[in-house]
mmCIF file of C-alpha atoms and ligand atoms in Angstrom:
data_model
loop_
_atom_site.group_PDB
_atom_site.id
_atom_site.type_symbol
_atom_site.label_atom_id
_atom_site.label_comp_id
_atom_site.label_asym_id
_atom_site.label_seq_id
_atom_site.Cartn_x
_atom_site.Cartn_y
_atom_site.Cartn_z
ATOM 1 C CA UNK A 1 -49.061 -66.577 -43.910
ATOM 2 C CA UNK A 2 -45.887 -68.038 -45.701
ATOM 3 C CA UNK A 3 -47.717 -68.486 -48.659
ATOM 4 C CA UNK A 4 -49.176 -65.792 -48.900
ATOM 5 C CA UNK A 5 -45.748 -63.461 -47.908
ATOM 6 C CA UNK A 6 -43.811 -65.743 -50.444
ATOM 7 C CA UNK A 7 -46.288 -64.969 -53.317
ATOM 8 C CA UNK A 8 -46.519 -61.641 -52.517
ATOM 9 C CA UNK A 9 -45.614 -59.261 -54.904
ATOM 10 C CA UNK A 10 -43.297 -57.268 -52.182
ATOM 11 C CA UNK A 11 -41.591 -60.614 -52.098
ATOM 12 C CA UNK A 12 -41.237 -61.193 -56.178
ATOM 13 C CA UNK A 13 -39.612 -57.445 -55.830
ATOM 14 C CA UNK A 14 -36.664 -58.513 -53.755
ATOM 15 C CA UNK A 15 -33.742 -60.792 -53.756
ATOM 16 C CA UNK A 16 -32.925 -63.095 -50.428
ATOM 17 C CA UNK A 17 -29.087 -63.345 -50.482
ATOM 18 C CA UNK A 18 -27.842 -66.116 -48.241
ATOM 19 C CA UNK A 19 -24.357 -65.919 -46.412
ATOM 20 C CA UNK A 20 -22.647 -69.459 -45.162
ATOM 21 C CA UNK A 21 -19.491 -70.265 -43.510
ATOM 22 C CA UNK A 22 -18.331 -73.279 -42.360
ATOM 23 C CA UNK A 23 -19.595 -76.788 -43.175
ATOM 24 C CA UNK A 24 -18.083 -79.239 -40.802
ATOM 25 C CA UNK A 25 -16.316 -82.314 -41.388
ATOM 26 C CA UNK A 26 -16.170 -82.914 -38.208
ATOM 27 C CA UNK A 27 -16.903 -81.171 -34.991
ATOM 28 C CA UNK A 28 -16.668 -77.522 -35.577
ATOM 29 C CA UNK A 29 -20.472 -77.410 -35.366
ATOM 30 C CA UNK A 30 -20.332 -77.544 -32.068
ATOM 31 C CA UNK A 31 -17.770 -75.569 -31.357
ATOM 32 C CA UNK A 32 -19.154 -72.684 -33.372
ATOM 33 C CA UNK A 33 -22.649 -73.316 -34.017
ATOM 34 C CA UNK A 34 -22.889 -69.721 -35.638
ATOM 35 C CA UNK A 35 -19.680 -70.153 -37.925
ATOM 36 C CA UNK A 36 -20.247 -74.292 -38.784
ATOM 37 C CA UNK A 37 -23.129 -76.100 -40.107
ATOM 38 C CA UNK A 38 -23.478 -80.023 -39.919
ATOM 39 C CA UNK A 39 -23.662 -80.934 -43.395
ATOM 40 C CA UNK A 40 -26.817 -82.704 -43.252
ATOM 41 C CA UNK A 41 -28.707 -79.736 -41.782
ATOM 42 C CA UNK A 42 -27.332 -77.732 -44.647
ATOM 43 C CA UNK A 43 -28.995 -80.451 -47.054
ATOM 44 C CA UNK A 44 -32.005 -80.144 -45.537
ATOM 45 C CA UNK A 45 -31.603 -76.337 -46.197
ATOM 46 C CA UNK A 46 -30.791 -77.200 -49.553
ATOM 47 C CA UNK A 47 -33.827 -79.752 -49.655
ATOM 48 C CA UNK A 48 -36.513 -76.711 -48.624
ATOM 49 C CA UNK A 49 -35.549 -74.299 -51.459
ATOM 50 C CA UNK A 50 -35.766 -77.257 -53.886
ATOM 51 C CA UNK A 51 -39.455 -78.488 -52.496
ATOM 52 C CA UNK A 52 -40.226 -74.742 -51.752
ATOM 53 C CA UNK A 53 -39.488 -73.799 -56.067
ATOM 54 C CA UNK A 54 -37.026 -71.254 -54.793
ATOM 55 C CA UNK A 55 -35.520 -69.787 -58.114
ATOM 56 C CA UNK A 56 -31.659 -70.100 -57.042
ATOM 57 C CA UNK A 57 -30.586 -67.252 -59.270
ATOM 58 C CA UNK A 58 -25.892 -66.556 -59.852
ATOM 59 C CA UNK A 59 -25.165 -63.649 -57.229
ATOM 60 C CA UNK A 60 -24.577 -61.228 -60.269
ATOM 61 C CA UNK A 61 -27.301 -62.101 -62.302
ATOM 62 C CA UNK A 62 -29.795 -61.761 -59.369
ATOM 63 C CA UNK A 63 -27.948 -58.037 -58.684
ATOM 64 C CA UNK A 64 -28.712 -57.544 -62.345
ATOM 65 C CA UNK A 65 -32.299 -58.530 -62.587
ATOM 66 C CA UNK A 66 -32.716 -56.949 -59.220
ATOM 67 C CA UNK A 67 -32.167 -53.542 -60.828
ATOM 68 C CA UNK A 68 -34.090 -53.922 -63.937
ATOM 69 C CA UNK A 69 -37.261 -54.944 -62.167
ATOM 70 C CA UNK A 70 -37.436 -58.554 -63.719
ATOM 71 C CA UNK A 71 -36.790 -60.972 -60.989
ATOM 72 C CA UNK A 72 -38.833 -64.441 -60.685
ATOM 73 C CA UNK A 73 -40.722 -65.170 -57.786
ATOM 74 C CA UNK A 74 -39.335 -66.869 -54.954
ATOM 75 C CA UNK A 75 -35.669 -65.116 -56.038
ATOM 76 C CA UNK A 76 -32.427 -65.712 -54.069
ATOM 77 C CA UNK A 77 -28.554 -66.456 -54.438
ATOM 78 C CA UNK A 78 -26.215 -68.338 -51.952
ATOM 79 C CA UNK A 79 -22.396 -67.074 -50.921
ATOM 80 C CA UNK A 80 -20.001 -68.270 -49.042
ATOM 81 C CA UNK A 81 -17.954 -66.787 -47.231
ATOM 82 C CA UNK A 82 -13.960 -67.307 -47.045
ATOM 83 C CA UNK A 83 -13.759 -70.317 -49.384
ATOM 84 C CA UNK A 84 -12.467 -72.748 -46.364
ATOM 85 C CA UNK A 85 -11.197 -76.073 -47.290
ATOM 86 C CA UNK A 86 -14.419 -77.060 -45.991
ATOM 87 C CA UNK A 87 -16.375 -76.043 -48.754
ATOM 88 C CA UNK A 88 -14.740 -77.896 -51.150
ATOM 89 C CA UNK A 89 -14.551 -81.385 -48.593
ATOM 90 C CA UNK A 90 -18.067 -80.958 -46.657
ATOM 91 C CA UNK A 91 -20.192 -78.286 -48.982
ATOM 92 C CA UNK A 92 -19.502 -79.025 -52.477
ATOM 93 C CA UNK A 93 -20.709 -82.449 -52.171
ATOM 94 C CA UNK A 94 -24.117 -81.538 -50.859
ATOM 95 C CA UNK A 95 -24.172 -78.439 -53.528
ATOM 96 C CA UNK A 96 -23.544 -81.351 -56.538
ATOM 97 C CA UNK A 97 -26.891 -83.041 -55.448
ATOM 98 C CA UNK A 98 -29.078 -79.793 -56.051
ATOM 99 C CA UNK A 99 -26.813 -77.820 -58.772
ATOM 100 C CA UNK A 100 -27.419 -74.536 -57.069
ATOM 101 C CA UNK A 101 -25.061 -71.742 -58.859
ATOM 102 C CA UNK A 102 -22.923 -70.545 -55.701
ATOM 103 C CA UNK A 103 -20.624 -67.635 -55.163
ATOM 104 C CA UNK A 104 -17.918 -68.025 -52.617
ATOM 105 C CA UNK A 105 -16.466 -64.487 -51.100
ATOM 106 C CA UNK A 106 -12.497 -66.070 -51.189
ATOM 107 C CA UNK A 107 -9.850 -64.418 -48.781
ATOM 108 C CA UNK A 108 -6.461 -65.088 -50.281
ATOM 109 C CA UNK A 109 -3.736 -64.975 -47.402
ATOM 110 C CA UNK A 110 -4.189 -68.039 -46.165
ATOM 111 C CA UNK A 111 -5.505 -69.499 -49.420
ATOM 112 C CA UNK A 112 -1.578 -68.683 -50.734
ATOM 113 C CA UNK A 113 -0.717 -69.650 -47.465
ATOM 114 C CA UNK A 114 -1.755 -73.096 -46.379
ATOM 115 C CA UNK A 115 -1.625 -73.475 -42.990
ATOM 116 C CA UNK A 116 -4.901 -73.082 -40.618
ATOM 117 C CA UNK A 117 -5.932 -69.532 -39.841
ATOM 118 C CA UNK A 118 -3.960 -68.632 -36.699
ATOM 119 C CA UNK A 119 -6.982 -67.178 -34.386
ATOM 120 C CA UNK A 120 -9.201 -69.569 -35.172
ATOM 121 C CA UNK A 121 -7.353 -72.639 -34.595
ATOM 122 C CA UNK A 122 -6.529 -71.166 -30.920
ATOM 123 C CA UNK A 123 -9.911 -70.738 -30.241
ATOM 124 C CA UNK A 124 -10.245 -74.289 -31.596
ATOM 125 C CA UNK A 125 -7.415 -75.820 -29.378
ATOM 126 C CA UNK A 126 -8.667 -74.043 -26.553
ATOM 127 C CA UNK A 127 -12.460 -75.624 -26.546
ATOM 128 C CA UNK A 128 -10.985 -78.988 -27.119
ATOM 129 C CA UNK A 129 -8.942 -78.565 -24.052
ATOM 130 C CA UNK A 130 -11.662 -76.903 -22.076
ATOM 131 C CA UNK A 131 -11.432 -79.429 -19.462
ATOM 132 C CA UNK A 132 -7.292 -79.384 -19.139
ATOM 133 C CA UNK A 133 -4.646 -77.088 -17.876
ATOM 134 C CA UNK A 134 -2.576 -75.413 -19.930
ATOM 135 C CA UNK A 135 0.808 -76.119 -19.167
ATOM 136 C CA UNK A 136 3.900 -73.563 -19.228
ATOM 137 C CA UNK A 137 1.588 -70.701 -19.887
ATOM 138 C CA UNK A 138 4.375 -67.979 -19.402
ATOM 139 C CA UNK A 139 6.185 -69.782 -22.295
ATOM 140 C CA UNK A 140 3.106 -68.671 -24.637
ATOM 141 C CA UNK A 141 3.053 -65.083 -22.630
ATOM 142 C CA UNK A 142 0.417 -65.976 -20.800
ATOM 143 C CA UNK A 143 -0.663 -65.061 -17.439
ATOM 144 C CA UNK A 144 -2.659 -67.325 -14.540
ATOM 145 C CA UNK A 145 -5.220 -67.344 -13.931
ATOM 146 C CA UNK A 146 -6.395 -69.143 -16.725
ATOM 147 C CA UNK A 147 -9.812 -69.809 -17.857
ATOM 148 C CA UNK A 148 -10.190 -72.929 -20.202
ATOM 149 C CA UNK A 149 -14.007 -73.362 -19.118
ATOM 150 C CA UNK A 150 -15.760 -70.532 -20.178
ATOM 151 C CA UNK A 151 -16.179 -69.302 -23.867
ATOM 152 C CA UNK A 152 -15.159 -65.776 -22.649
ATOM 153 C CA UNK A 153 -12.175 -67.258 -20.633
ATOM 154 C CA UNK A 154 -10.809 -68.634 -23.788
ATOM 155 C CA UNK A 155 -11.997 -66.001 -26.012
ATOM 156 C CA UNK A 156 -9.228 -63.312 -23.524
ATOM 157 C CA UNK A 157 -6.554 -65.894 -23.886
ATOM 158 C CA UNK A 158 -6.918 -65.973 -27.896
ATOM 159 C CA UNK A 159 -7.217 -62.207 -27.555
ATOM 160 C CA UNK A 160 -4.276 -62.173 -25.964
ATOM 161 C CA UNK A 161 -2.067 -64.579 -28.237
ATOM 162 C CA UNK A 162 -3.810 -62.622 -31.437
ATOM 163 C CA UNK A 163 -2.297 -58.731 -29.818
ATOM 164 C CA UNK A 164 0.760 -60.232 -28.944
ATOM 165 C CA UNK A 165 1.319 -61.567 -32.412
ATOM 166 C CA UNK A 166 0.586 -58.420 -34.262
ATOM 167 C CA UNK A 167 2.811 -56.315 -31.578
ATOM 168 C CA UNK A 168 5.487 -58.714 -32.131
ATOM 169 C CA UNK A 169 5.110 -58.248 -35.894
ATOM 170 C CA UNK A 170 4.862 -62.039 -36.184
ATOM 171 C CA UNK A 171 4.334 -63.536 -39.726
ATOM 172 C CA UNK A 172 1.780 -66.177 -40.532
ATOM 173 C CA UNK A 173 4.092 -68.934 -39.824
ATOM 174 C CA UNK A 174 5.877 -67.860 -36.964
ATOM 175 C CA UNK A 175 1.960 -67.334 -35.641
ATOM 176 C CA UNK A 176 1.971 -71.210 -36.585
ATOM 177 C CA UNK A 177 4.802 -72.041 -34.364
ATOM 178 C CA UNK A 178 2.926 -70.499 -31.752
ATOM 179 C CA UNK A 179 -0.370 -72.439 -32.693
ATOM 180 C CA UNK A 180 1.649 -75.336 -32.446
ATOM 181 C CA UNK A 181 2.889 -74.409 -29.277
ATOM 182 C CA UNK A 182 -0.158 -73.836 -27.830
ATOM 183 C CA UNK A 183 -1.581 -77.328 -29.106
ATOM 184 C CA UNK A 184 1.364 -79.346 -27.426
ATOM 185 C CA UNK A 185 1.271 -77.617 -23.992
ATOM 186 C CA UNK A 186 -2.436 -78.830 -24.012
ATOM 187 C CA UNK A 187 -1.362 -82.437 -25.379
ATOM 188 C CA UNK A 188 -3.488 -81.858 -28.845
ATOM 189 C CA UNK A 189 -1.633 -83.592 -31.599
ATOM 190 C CA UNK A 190 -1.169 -80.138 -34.157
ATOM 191 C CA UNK A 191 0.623 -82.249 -36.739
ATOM 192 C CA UNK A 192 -3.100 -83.917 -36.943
ATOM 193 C CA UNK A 193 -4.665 -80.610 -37.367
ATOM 194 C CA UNK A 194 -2.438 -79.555 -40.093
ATOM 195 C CA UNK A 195 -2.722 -82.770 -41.943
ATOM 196 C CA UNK A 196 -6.497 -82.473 -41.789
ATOM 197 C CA UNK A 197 -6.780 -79.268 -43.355
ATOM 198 C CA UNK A 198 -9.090 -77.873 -40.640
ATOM 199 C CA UNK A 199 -9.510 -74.137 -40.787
ATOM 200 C CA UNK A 200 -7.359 -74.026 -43.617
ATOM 201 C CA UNK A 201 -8.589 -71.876 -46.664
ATOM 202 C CA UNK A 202 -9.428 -73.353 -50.421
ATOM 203 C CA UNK A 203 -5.401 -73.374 -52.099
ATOM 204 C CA UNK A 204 -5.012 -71.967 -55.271
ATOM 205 C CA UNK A 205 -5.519 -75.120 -57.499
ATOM 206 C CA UNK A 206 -8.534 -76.052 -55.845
ATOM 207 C CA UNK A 207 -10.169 -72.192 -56.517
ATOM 208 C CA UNK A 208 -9.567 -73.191 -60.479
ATOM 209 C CA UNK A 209 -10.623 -76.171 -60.063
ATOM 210 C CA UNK A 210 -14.132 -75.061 -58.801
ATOM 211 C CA UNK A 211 -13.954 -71.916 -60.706
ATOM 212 C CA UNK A 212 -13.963 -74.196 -64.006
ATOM 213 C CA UNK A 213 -16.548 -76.508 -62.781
ATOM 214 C CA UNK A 214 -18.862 -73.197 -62.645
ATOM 215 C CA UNK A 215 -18.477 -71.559 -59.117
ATOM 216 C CA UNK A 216 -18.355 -68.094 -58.726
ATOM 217 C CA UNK A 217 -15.506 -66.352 -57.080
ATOM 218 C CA UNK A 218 -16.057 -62.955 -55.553
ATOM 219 C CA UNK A 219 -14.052 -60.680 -53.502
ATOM 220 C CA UNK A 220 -13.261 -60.417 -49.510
ATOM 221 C CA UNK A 221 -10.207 -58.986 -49.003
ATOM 222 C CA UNK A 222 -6.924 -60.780 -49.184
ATOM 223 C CA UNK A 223 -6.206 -60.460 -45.036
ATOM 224 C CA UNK A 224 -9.696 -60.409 -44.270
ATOM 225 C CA UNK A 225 -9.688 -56.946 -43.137
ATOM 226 C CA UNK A 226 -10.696 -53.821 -43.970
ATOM 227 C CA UNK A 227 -8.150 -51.241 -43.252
ATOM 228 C CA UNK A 228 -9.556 -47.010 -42.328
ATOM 229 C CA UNK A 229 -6.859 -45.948 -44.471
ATOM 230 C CA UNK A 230 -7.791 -45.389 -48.646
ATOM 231 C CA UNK A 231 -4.199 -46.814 -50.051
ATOM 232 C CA UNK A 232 -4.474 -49.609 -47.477
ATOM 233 C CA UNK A 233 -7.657 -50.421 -48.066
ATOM 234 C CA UNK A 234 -7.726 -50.540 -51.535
ATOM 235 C CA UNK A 235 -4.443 -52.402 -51.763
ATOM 236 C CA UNK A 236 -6.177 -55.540 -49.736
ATOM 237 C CA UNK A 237 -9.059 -55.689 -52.938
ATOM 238 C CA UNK A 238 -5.998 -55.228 -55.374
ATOM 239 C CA UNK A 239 -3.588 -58.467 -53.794
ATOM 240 C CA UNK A 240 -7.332 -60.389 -53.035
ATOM 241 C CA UNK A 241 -7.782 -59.771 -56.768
ATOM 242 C CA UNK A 242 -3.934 -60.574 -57.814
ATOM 243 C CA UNK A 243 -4.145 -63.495 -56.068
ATOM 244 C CA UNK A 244 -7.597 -65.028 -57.578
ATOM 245 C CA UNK A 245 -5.768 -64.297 -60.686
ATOM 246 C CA UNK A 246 -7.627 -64.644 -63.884
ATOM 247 C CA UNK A 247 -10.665 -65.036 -61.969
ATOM 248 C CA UNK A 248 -9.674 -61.442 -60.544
ATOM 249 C CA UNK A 249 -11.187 -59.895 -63.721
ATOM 250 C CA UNK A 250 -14.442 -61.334 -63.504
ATOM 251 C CA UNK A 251 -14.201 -60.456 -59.398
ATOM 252 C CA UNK A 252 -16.580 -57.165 -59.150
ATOM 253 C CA UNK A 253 -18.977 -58.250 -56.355
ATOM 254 C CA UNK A 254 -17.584 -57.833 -52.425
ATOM 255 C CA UNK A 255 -18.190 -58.932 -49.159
ATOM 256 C CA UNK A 256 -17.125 -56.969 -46.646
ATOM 257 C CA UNK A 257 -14.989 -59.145 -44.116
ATOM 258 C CA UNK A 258 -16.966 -59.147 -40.521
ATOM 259 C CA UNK A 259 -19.811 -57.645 -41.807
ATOM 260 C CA UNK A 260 -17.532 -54.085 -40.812
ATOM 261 C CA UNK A 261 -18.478 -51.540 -43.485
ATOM 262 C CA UNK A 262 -17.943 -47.395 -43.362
ATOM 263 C CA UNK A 263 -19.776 -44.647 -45.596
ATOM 264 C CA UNK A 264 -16.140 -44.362 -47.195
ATOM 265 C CA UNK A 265 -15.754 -47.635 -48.016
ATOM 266 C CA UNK A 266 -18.034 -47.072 -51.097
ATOM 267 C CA UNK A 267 -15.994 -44.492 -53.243
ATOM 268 C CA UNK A 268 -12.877 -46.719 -52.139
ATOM 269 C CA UNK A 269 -14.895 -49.996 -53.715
ATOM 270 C CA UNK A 270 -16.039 -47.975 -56.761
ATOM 271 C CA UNK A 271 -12.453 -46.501 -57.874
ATOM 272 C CA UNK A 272 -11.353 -50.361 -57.769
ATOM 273 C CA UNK A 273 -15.159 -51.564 -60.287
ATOM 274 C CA UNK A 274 -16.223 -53.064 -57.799
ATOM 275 C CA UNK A 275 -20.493 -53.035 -58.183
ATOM 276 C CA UNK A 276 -22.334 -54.553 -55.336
ATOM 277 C CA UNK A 277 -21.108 -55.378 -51.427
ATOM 278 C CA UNK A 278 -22.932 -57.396 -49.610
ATOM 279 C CA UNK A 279 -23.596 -57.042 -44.993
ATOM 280 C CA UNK A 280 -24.469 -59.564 -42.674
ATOM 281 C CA UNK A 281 -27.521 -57.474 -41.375
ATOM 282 C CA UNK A 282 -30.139 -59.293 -42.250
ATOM 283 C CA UNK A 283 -32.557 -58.380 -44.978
ATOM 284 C CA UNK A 284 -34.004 -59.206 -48.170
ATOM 285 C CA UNK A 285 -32.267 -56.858 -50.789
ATOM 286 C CA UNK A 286 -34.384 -54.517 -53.325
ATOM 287 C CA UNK A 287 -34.464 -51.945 -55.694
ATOM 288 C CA UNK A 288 -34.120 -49.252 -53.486
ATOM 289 C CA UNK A 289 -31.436 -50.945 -51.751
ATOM 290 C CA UNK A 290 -27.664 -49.467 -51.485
ATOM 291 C CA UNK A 291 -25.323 -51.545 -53.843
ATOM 292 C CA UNK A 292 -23.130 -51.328 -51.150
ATOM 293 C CA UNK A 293 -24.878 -52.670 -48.231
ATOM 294 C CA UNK A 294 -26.659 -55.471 -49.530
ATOM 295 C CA UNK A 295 -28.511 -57.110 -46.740
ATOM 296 C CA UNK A 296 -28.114 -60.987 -46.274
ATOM 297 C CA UNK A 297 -29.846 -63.964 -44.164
ATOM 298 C CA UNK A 298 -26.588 -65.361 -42.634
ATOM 299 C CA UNK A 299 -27.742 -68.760 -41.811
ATOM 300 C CA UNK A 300 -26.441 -70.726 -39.157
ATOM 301 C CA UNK A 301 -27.015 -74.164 -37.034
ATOM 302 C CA UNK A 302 -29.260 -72.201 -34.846
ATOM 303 C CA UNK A 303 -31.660 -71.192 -37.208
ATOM 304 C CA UNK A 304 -34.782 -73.532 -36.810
ATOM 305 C CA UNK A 305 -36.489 -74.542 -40.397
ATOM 306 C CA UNK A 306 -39.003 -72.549 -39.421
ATOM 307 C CA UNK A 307 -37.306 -69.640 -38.839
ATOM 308 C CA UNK A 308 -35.223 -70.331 -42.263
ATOM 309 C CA UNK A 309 -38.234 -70.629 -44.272
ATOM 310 C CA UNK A 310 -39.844 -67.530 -42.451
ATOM 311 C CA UNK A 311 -37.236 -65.810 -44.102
ATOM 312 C CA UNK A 312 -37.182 -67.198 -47.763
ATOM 313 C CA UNK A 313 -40.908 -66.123 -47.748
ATOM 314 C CA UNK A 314 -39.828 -62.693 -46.323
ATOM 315 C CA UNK A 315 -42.034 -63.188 -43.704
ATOM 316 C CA UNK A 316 -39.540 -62.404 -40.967
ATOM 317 C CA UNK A 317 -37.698 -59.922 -42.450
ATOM 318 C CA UNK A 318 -40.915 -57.794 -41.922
ATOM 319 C CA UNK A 319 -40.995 -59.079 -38.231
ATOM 320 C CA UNK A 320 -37.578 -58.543 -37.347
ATOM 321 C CA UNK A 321 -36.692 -55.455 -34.992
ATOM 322 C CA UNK A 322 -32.850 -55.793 -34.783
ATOM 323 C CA UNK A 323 -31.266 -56.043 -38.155
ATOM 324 C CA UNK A 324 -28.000 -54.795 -38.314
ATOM 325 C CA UNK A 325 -24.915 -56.897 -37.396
ATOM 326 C CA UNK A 326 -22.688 -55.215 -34.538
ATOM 327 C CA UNK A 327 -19.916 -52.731 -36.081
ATOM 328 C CA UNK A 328 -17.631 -53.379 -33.796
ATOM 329 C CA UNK A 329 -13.708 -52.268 -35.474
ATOM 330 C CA UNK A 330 -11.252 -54.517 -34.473
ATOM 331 C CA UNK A 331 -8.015 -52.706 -33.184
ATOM 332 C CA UNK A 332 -5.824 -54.310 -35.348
ATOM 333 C CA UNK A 333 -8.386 -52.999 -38.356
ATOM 334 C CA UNK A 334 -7.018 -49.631 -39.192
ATOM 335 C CA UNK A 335 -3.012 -50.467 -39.046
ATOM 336 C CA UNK A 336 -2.609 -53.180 -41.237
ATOM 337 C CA UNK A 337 0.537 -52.117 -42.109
ATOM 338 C CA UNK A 338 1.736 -52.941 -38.986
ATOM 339 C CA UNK A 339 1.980 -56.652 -39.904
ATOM 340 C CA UNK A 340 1.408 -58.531 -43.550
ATOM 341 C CA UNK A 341 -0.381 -61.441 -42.048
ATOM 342 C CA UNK A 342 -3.604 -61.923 -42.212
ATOM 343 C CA UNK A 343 -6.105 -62.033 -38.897
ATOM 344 C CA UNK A 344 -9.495 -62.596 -39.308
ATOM 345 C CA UNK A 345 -10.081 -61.771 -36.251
ATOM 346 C CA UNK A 346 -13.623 -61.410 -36.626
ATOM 347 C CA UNK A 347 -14.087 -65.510 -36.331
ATOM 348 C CA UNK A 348 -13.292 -65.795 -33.384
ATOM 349 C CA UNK A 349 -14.196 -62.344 -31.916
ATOM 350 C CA UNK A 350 -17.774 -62.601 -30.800
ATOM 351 C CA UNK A 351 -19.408 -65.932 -30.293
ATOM 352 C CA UNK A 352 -22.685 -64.826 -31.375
ATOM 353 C CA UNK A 353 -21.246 -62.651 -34.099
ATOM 354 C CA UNK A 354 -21.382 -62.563 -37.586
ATOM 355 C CA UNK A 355 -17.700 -63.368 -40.126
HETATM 356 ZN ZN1 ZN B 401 -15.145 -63.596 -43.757
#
């Protein structure tokens, strides 16, 4: 059935756009199964579309081919999503081996601002600690009961650190002091965190640096958000694109941030060029498709191979039911003037969701 589905023409018709995360350099797999990958399962991905004769086309010239009816079989693109320090420590390694063109969908806050991304490191601190108490809770404005156990337990406390912050107004470092905080009342060495450059994003060097070596740079917002106002909104693609500098010109393709999009959204996109956005509701994308909601595969540790190749052949995209990702509008999503920091609150927001 693969074989036949993957030489189908319905197949040679349509472009399979995969969405990554994290790679881990350590254990963030299993913490977030969903957001990490071990690095060796995502060789073996790599591995299947090479033995498989996947053509592994650029994002844009897949969207362009896409259009004009002249795709190869077996067509798909990879992105990225965020441009973590990861990627360029744990992915770009495995990516060398194969020489797959890549785009990565870069955030820029915390890529201008290097110091880990403040919701997800909580989260983070929190799992390690899962079997500790948390002392001098108040001190963090936290109330007891306390659960450190449960992935919902510490899911409410981050929620609760991540309204506090934006009600305060807090900037991205004083959000850092409070990380750091938080780390040291649960005896987890933060300094070692920092130093590690775990959750951190891609700084601007190391974007030019892979941007010469021939990765593609797209767009994601610069605070990972997606504000319900036009000027706000608009400004976030204008500062991601000021801050990916030169690359900024070449930056037309988007991801929206959480997978959150709107029917406005589109005009919005368009009056700033941009030409395709991609979803995380999973799909293979066609002619017929919107521009603007490109469906992806987001692939993730708990994908079997199976399952992964079911959808390179398109095979499971026809036996899927449930396709979109949850819409689910984070509070904080339509007042981002309230605070210039950055949230991306979507990482840590649902464990089985989708960045
Ligand atoms: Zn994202």
């Amino acid at each position: 059935m693969f074989r036949l589905a993957v030489n189908s023409q319905w197949r040679k018709k349509r472009l399979l756009i995969l969405c990554y995360h994290g790679i881990s350099r350590f254990d963030e797999h299993l913490w977030r199964p969903r957001l990490y990958m071990h690095p060796e399962v995502f060789r073996q991905r790599l591995e299947i579309l090479k033995q498989g004769g996947y053509n592994v086309l650029p994002l844009g010239e897949g969207l362009r081919r896409l259009q004009a009816g002249e795709l190869p079989s077996k067509s798909l693109a990879i992105t990225f999503d965020d441009g973590g320090y990861d990627f360029y420590a744990a992915a770009l390694p495995v990516i060398k081996d194969y020489g797959f063109p890549i785009t990565v969908y870069q955030t820029t806050y915390y890529s201008d601002h290097q110091i880990p991304v403040f919701n997800v490191v909580c989260s983070y601190l929190l799992w390690k600690a899962q079997d500790r108490v948390l002392r001098d809770p108040k001190e963090l404005g936290l109330a007891e009961p306390l659960d450190l156990k449960t992935d919902s337990g510490r899911m409410r406390i981050v929620r609760k650190l991540v309204v506090d912050a934006e009600a305060r107004n807090l900037t991205g470092f004083q959000k850092n002091d409070l990380a750091a905080k938080l780390a040291e009342s649960l005896e987890i060495s933060y300094d070692e965190i920092v130093s590690s450059r775990m959750f951190q994003l891609m700084n601007r060097s190391e974007v030019d640096e892979l941007a010469a070596a021939g990765i593609d740079f797209q767009l994601h917002t610069h605070r990972h958000r997606t504000p319900l106002e036009e000027g706000l909104f608009r400004k976030e693609i204008q500062d991601n694109r000021r801050s990916l500098r030169k690359l900024g010109e070449t930056a037309i393709h988007f991801c929206y941030p959480s997978g959150i999009y709107r029917p406005e959204f589109r005009s919005w996109l368009q009056m700033e060029n941009v030409v395709s956005a991609t979803t995380c509701d999973s799909g293979l994308a066609s002619r017929r498709s919107n521009p603007f909601l490109l469906p992806r595969l987001v692939d993730t540790s708990d994908r079997s191979t199976l399952e992964f190749e079911g959808w390179l052949t398109g095979l499971a995209s026809l036996l899927t039911v449930r396709k979109a990702a949850p819409q689910i509008i984070p509070a904080a999503a339509g007042s981002a003037s309230r605070s210039a920091d950055a949230d991306q609150s979507a990482l840590v927001r649902k464990p089985g969701g989708n960045d």
